[in-house]
Coordinates of C-alpha atoms in Angstrom, one line a residue:
X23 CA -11.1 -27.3 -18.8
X24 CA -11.0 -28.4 -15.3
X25 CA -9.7 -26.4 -12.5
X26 CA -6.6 -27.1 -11.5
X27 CA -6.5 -28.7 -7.5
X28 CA -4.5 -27.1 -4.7
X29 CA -1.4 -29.3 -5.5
X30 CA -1.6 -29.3 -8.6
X31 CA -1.5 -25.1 -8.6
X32 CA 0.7 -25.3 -6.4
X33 CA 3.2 -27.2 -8.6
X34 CA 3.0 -25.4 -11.0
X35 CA 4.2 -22.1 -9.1
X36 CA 6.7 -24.4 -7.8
X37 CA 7.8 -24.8 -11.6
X38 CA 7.6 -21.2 -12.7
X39 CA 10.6 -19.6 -13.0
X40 CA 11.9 -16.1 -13.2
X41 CA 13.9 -15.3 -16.2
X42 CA 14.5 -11.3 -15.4
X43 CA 18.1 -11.3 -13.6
X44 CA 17.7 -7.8 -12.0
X45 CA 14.4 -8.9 -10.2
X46 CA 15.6 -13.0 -9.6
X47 CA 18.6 -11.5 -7.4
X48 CA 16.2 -8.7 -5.9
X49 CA 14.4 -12.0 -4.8
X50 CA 17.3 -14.2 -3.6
X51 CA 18.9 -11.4 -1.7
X52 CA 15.2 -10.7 0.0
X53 CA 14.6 -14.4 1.0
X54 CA 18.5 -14.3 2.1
X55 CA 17.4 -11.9 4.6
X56 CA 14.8 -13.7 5.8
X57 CA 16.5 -17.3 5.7
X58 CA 18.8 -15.8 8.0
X59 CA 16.0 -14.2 10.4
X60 CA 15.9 -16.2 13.9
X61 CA 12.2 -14.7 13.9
X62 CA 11.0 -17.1 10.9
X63 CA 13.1 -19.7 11.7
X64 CA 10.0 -20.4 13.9
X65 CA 8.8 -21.9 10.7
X66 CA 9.5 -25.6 10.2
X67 CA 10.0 -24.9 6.2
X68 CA 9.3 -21.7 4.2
X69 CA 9.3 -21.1 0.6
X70 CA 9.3 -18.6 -2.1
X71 CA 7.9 -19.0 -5.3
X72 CA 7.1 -16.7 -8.2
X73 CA 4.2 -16.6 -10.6
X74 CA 4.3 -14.9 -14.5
X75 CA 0.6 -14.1 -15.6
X76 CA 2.3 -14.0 -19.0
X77 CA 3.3 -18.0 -19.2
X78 CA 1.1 -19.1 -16.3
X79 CA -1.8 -21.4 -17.4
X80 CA -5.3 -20.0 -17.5
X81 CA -6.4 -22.4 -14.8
X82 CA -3.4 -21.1 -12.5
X83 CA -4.8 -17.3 -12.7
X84 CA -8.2 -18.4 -12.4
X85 CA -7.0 -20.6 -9.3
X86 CA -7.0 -19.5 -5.4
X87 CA -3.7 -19.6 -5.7
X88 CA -2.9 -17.2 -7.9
X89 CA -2.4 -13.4 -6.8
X90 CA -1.9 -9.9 -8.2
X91 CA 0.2 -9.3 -5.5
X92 CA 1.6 -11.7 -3.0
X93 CA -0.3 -14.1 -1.0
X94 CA 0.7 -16.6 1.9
X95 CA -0.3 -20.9 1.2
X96 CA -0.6 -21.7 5.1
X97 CA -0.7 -25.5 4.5
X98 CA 2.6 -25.7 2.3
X99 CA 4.4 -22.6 3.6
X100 CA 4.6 -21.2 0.5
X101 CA 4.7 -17.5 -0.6
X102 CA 3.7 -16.3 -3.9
X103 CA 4.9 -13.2 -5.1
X104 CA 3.6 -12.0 -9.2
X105 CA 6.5 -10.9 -11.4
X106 CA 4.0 -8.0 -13.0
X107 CA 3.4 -6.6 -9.8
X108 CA 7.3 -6.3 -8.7
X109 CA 7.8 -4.9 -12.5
X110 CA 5.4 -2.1 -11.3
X111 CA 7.0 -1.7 -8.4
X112 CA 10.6 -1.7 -9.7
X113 CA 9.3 0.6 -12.4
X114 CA 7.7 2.8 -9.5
X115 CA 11.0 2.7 -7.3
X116 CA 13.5 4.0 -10.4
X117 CA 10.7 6.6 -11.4
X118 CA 10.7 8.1 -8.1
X119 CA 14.0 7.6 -7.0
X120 CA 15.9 8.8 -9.7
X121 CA 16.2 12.5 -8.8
X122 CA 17.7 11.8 -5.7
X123 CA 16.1 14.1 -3.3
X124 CA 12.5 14.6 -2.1
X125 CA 11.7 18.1 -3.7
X126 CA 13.3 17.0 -6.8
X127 CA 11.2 14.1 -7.3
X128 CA 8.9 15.7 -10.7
X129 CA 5.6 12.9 -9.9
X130 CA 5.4 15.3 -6.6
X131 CA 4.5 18.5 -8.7
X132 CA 0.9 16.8 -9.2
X133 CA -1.7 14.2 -8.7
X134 CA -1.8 14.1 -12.8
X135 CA 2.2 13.3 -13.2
X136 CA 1.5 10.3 -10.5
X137 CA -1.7 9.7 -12.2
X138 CA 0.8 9.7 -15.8
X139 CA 2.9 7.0 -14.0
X140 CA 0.2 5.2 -13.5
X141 CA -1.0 5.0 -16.9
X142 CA 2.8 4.5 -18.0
X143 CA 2.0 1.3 -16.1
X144 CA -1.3 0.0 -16.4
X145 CA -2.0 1.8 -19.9
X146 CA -6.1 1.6 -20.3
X147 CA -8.4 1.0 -23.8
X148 CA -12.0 1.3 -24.6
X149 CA -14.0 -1.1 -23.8
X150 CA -17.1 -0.8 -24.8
X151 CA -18.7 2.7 -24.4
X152 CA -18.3 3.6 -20.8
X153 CA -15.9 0.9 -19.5
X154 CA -12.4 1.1 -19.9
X155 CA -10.1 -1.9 -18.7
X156 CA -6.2 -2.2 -18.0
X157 CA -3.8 -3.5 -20.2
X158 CA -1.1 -4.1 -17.4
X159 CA 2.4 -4.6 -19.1
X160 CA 4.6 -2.6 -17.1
X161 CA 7.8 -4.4 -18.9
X162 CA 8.2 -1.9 -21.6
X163 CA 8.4 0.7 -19.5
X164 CA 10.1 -0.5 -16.9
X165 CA 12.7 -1.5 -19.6
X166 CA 13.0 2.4 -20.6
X167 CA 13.5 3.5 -16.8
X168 CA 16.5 1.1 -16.4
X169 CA 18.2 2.3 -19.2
X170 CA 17.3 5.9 -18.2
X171 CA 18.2 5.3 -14.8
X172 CA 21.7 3.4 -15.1
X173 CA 23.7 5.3 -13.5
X174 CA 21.6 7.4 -11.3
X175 CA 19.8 7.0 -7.8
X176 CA 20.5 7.9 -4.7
X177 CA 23.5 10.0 -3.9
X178 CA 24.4 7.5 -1.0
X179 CA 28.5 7.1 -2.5
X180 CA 30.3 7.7 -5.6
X181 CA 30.2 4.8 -7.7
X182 CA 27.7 2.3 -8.7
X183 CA 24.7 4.6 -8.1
X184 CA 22.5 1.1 -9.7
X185 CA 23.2 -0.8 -7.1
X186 CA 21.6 1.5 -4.6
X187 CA 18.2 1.0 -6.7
X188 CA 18.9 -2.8 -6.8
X189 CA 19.5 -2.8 -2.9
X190 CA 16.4 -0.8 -2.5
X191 CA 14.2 -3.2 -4.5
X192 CA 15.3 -5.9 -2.5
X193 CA 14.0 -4.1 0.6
X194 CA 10.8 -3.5 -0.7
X195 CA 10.5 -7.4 -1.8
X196 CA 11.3 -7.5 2.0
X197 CA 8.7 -5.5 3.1
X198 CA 6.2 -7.5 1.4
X199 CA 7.7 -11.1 2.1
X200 CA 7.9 -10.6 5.6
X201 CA 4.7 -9.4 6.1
X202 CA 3.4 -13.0 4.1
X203 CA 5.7 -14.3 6.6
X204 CA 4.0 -13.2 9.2
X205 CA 0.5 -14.7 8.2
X206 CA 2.6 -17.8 8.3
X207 CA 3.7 -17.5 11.6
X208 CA 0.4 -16.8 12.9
X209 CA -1.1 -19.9 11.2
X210 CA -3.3 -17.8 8.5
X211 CA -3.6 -18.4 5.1
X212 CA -4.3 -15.4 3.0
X213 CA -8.0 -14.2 2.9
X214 CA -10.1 -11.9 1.1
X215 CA -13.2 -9.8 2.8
X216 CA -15.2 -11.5 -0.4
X217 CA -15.2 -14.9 1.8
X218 CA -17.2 -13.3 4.8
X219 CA -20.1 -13.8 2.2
X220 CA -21.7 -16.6 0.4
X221 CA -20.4 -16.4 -3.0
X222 CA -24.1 -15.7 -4.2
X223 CA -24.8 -12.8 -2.0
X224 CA -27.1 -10.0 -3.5
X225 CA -26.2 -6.5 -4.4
X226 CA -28.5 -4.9 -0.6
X227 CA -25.7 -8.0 1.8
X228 CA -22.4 -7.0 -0.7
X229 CA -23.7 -3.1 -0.2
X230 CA -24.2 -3.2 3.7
X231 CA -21.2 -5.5 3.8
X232 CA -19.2 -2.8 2.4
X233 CA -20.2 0.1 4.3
X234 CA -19.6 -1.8 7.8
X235 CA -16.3 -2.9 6.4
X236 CA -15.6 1.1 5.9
X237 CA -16.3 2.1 8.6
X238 CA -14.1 -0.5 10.2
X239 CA -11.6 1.1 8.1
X240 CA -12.5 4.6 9.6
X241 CA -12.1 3.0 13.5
X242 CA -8.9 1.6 12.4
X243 CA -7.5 4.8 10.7
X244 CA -8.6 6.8 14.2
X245 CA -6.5 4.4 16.0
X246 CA -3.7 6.3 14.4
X247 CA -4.8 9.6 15.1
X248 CA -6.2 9.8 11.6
X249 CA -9.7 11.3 11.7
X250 CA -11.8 14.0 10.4
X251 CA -13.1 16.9 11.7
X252 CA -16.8 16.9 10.9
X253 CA -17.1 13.0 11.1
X254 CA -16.8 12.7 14.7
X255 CA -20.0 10.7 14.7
X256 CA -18.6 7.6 12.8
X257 CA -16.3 6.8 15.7
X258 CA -19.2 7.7 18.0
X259 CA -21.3 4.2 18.9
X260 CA -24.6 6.6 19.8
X261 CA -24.4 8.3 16.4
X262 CA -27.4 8.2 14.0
X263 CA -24.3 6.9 11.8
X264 CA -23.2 4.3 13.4
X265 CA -26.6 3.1 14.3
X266 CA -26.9 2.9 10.5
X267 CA -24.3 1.1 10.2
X268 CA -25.3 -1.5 13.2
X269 CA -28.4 -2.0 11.1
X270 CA -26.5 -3.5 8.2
X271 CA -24.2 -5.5 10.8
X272 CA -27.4 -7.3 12.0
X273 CA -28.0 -8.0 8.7
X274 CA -24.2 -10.0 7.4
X275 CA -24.3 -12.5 10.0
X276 CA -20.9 -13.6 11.3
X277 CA -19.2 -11.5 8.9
X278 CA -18.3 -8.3 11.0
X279 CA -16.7 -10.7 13.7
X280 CA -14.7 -12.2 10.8
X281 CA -14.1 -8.0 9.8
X282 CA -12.4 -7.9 12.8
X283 CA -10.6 -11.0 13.4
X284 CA -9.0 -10.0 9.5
X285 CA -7.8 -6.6 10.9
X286 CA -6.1 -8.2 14.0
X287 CA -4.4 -10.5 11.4
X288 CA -3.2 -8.0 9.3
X289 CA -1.7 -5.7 11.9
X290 CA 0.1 -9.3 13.8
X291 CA 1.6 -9.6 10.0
X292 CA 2.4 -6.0 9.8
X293 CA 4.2 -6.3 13.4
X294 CA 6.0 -9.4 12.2
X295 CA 7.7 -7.8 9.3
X296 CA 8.4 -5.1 11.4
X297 CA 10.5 -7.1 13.8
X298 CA 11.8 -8.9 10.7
X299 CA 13.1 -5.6 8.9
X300 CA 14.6 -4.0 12.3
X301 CA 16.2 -7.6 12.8
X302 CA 17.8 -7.3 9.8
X303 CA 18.5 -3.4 9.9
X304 CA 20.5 -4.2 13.2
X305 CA 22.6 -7.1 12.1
X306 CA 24.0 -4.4 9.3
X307 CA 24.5 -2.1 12.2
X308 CA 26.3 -4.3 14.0
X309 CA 28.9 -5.0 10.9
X310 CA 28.8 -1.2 9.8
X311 CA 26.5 1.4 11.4
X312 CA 27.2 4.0 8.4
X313 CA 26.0 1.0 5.5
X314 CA 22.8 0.3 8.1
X315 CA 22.2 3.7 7.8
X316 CA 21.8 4.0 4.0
X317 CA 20.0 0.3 4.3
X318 CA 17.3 2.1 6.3
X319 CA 17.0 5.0 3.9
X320 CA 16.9 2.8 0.4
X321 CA 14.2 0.7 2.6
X322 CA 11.8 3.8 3.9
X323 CA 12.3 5.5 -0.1
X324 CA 11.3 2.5 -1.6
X325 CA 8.8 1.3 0.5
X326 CA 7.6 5.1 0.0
X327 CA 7.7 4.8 -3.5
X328 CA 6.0 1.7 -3.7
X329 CA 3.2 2.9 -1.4
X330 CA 2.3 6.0 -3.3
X331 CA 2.2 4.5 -6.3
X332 CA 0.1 1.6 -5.6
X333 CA -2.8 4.4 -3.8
X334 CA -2.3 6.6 -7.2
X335 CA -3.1 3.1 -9.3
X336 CA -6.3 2.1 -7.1
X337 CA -7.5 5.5 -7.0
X338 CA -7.3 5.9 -10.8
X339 CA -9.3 2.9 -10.7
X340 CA -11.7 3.6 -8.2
X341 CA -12.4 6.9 -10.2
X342 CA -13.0 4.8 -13.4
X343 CA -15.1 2.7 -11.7
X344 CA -17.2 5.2 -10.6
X345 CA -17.4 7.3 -13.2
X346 CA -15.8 11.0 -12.6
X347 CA -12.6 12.0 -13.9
X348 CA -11.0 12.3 -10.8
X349 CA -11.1 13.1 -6.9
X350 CA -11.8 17.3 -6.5
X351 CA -14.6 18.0 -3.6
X352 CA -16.5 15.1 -1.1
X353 CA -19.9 16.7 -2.2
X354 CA -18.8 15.2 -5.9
X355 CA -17.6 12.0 -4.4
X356 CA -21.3 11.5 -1.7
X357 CA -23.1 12.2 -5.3
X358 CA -21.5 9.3 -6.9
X359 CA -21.7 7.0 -4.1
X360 CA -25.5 7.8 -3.3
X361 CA -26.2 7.0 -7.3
X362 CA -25.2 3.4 -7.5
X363 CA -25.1 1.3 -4.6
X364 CA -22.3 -0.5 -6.8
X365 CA -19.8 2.1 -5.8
X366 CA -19.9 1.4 -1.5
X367 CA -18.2 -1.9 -2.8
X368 CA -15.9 -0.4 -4.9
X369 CA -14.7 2.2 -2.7
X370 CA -14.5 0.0 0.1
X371 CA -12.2 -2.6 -2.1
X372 CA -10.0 0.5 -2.4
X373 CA -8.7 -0.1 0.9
X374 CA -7.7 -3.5 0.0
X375 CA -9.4 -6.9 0.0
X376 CA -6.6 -9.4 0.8
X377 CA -4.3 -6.8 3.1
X378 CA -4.6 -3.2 4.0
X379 CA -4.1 -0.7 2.1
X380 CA 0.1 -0.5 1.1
X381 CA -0.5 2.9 1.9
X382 CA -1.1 2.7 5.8
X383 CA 1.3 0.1 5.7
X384 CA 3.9 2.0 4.4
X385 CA 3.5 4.4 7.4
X386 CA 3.5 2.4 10.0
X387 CA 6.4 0.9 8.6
X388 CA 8.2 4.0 8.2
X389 CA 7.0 5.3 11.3
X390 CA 9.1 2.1 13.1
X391 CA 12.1 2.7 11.5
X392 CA 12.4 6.0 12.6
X393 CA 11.3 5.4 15.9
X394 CA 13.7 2.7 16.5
X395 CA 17.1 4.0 14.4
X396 CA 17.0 7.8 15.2
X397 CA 16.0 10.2 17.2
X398 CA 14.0 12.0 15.7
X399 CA 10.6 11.4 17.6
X400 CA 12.7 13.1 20.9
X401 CA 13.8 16.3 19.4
X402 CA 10.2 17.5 17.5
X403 CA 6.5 18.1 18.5
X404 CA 4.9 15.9 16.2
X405 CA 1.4 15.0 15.7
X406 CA -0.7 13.7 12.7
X407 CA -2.2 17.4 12.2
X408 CA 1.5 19.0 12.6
X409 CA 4.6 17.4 10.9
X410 CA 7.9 18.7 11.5
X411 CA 10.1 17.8 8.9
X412 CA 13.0 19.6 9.8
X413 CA 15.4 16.5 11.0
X414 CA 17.3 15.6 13.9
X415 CA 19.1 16.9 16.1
X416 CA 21.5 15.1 17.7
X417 CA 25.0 16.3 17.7
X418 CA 27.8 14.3 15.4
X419 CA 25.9 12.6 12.8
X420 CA 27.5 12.5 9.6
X421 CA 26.3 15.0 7.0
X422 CA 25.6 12.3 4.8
X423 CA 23.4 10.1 7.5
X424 CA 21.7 13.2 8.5
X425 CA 20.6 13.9 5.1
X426 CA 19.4 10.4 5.0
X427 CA 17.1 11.0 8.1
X428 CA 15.9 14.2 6.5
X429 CA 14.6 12.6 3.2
X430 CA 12.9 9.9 5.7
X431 CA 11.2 12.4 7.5
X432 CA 9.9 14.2 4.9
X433 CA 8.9 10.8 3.2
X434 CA 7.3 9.8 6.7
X435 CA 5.3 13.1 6.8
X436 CA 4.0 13.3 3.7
X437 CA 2.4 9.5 3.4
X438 CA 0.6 11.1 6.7
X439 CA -0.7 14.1 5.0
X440 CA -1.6 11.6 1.7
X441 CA -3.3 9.2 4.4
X442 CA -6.1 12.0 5.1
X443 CA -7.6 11.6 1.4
X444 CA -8.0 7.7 2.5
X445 CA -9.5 9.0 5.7
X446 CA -12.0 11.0 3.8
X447 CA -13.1 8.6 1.4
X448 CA -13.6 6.3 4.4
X449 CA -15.6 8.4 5.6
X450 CA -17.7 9.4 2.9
X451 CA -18.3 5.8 2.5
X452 CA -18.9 4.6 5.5
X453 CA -22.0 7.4 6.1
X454 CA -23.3 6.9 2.2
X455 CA -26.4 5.0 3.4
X456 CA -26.8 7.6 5.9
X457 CA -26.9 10.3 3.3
X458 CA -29.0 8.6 1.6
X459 CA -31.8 8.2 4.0
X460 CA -31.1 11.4 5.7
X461 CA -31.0 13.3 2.5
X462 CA -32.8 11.6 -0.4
X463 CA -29.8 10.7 -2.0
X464 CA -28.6 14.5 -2.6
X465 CA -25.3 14.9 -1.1
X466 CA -25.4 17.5 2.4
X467 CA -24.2 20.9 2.3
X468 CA -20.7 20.9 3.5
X469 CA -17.4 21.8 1.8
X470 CA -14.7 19.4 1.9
X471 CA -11.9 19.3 -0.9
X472 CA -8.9 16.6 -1.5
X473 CA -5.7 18.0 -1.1
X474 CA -3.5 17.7 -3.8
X475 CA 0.2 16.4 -3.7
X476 CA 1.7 19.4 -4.4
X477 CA -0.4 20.9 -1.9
X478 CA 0.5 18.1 0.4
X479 CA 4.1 19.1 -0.6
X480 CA 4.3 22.5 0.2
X481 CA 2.5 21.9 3.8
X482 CA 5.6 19.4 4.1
X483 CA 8.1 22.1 2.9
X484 CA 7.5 24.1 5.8
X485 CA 8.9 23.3 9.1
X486 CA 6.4 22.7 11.5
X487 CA 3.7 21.3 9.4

């Protein structure tokens, strides 16, 4: 068949239509928010449409239009969001939020009971020998954790505890609109890293182009105070690294000039849905300062929520991809990359090829809203390498706000300790082609392990990082 044009995709997303009720009012209630935003009403027109890979047409998912995700049409002002992915992330959101606290939460008591999530998810089957390849149906699944999960939630008021989780989803569609939004308001249709090279580029240009765009990702991680003791040299311009790296630079073109033009674009978006969130966060407050409270806490868990699971799901699959069961020393991890030049491009589409990864995201997001409604940056000495969880201070905050705040904070200060295992992989990709000509492709002597969530946990358990 023919592919389908630009208008005539886009009609057809314009026709689709979603038929869950929990998720169409999670929808309409986000796009209220932002309908009412004087920060998008910068936009002459803005529209939000919805695509199901289960009754769209082949030639709509094989289309540019289509997304797993959510993805920004600059010329019609149109954002796309896929009903699978805000199953998964529904499903994600009731799965974690369920137990109510943050030490309760059972995914946290190991990478293998996120890892089960996951799988709950995105179930795999052979194919082939070696290859395994998702089966993504979250619906059945998600169906099972609405039914287990009627009833429960957060223990914001008595009452109807699912309409906490319904109020939290809509944040999280927030979230994620509003940063679409804010392509839109910077003029930028959605992009992937794959157009920065011809689409018949070899394995040696889609190899060095993944190793400069890691160690992009390493500069950009640093900017947060995310680095790696041991790796000093990848942020160091004289390095025997980075001169590697230059080499391969020399080598793409304009592409590393569009590398950085993309990363400005994604962290205008990410400011834009910023602005857009606390907008809305202080028109609550001014109505009700106690209900903007509890709208900042369902936002930060779910956006939480949603963040960890979608680094669990890409890690799975990077470790698939790759070939070892799982993430347990760097020497492990430099072994497999320096074996198949395959793997630079996978783990450097682990870090996202149309936005960053919703893990940094999620931090800086989080980050924000505690910086701009509490206190709690004022009364702690906080750095990336020591997180005090242990809450506000100021006097007179209700018990119930205060406990909020704490389950923030110790949301806040664990996506920072989950962040290093990005940093690392970053890294280790980023300086594969140095190992390999430095070493002969055996990985160098040093020891380096992943932490595990419930490592990660336990560091967050006790005050003072």
């Amino acid at each position: 068949m023919a592919d389908l044009t630009r208008a005539e995709a886009v009609a057809e997303l314009r026709a689709q239509r979603c038929g869950d009720e929990i998720q169409r009012q999670a929808i309409e209630r986000a796009c209220g928010i932002v309908a009412s935003s004087a920060i998008a009403e910068r936009l002459d027109e803005l529209d939000v449409v919805v695509v199901d890979p289960g009754t769209a047409s082949r030639e709509l998912l094989e289309s540019p239009c289509y997304t797993r995700s959510l993805k920004s049409l600059l010329r019609e002002s149109v954002v796309v969001v896929n009903l699978r992915f805000l199953a998964e992330i529904e499903a994600a959101i009731r799965a974690l939020g369920s137990a109510g606290s943050f030490f309760s939460m059972p995914q946290l008591r190991s990478d293998e009971a996120l890892f089960d999530l996951v799988r709950s998810l995105r179930p795999l089957q052979p194919e082939g020998l070696a290859r395994r390849r998702p089966r993504p149906d979250p619906w059945p699944q998600l169906t099972r954790l609405r039914r287990l999960t009627t009833g429960y939630g957060a223990p914001s008021r008595e009452g109807d505890r699912e309409e906490d989780i319904r109020e939290e989803l809509s944040l999280v569609i927030l979230f994620f609109v509003a940063h679409e939004v804010g392509h839109l308001l910077d003029g930028k249709d959605s992009r992937s890293f794959a157009a920065f090279l011809p689409p018949g580029a070899d394995l040696e240009h889609r190899a060095a182009n993944a190793i400069v765009r890691l160690a992009r990702h390493v500069d950009d991680l640093a900017a947060r105070e995310h680095d790696l003791p041991g790796f000093a040299d990848l942020t160091d311009s004289d390095s025997e690294v980075r001169a590697s790296v230059a080499k391969m630079e020399s080598t793409l073109g304009d592409a590393p000039a569009q590398h950085e033009a993309w990363f400005a674009e994604e962290a205008s978006a990410d400011d834009w849905a910023n602005k857009i969130i606390d907008e809305h966060l202080g028109h609550v407050e001014a109505e009700d300062q106690h209900a903007a409270a509890r709208s900042a806490y369902l936002l930060c868990r779910g956006v939480f929520s949603s963040a960890l699971y979608a680094w669990y799901a890409d890690l799975l699959s990077f470790c698939d991809a790759i070939g070892i069961d799982g993430l347990t020393n760097a020497r492990s991890l430099v072994f497999a990359m320096t074996r198949d030049r395959h793997n630079y491009i996978r783990a450097a589409s682990l870090f996202g090829e149309i936005h960053r990864s919703t893990l940094m995201r999620a931090e800086i997001a989080l980050e924000t809203v505690l910086q701009n409604r509490s206190d709690w940056f004022e009364h702690c000495e906080w750095s990336r390498s020591k997180l005090d969880a242990s809450g506000p201070e100021r006097a007179g905050i209700p018990a119930l706000e205060k406990w909020w705040l704490e389950e923030t904070v110790l949301r806040f200060c664990l996506l920072g300790i989950v962040v290093d295992t990005a940093v690392k992989l970053a890294c280790v990709g980023a300086a594969s082609s140095w190992f390999e000509e430095k070493h002969g492709g055996e990985p160098p002597m040093f020891i380096m392990n992943f932490e595990s969530i419930d490592r990660a946990v336990s560091r967050v358990g006790r005050k003072g990082g």
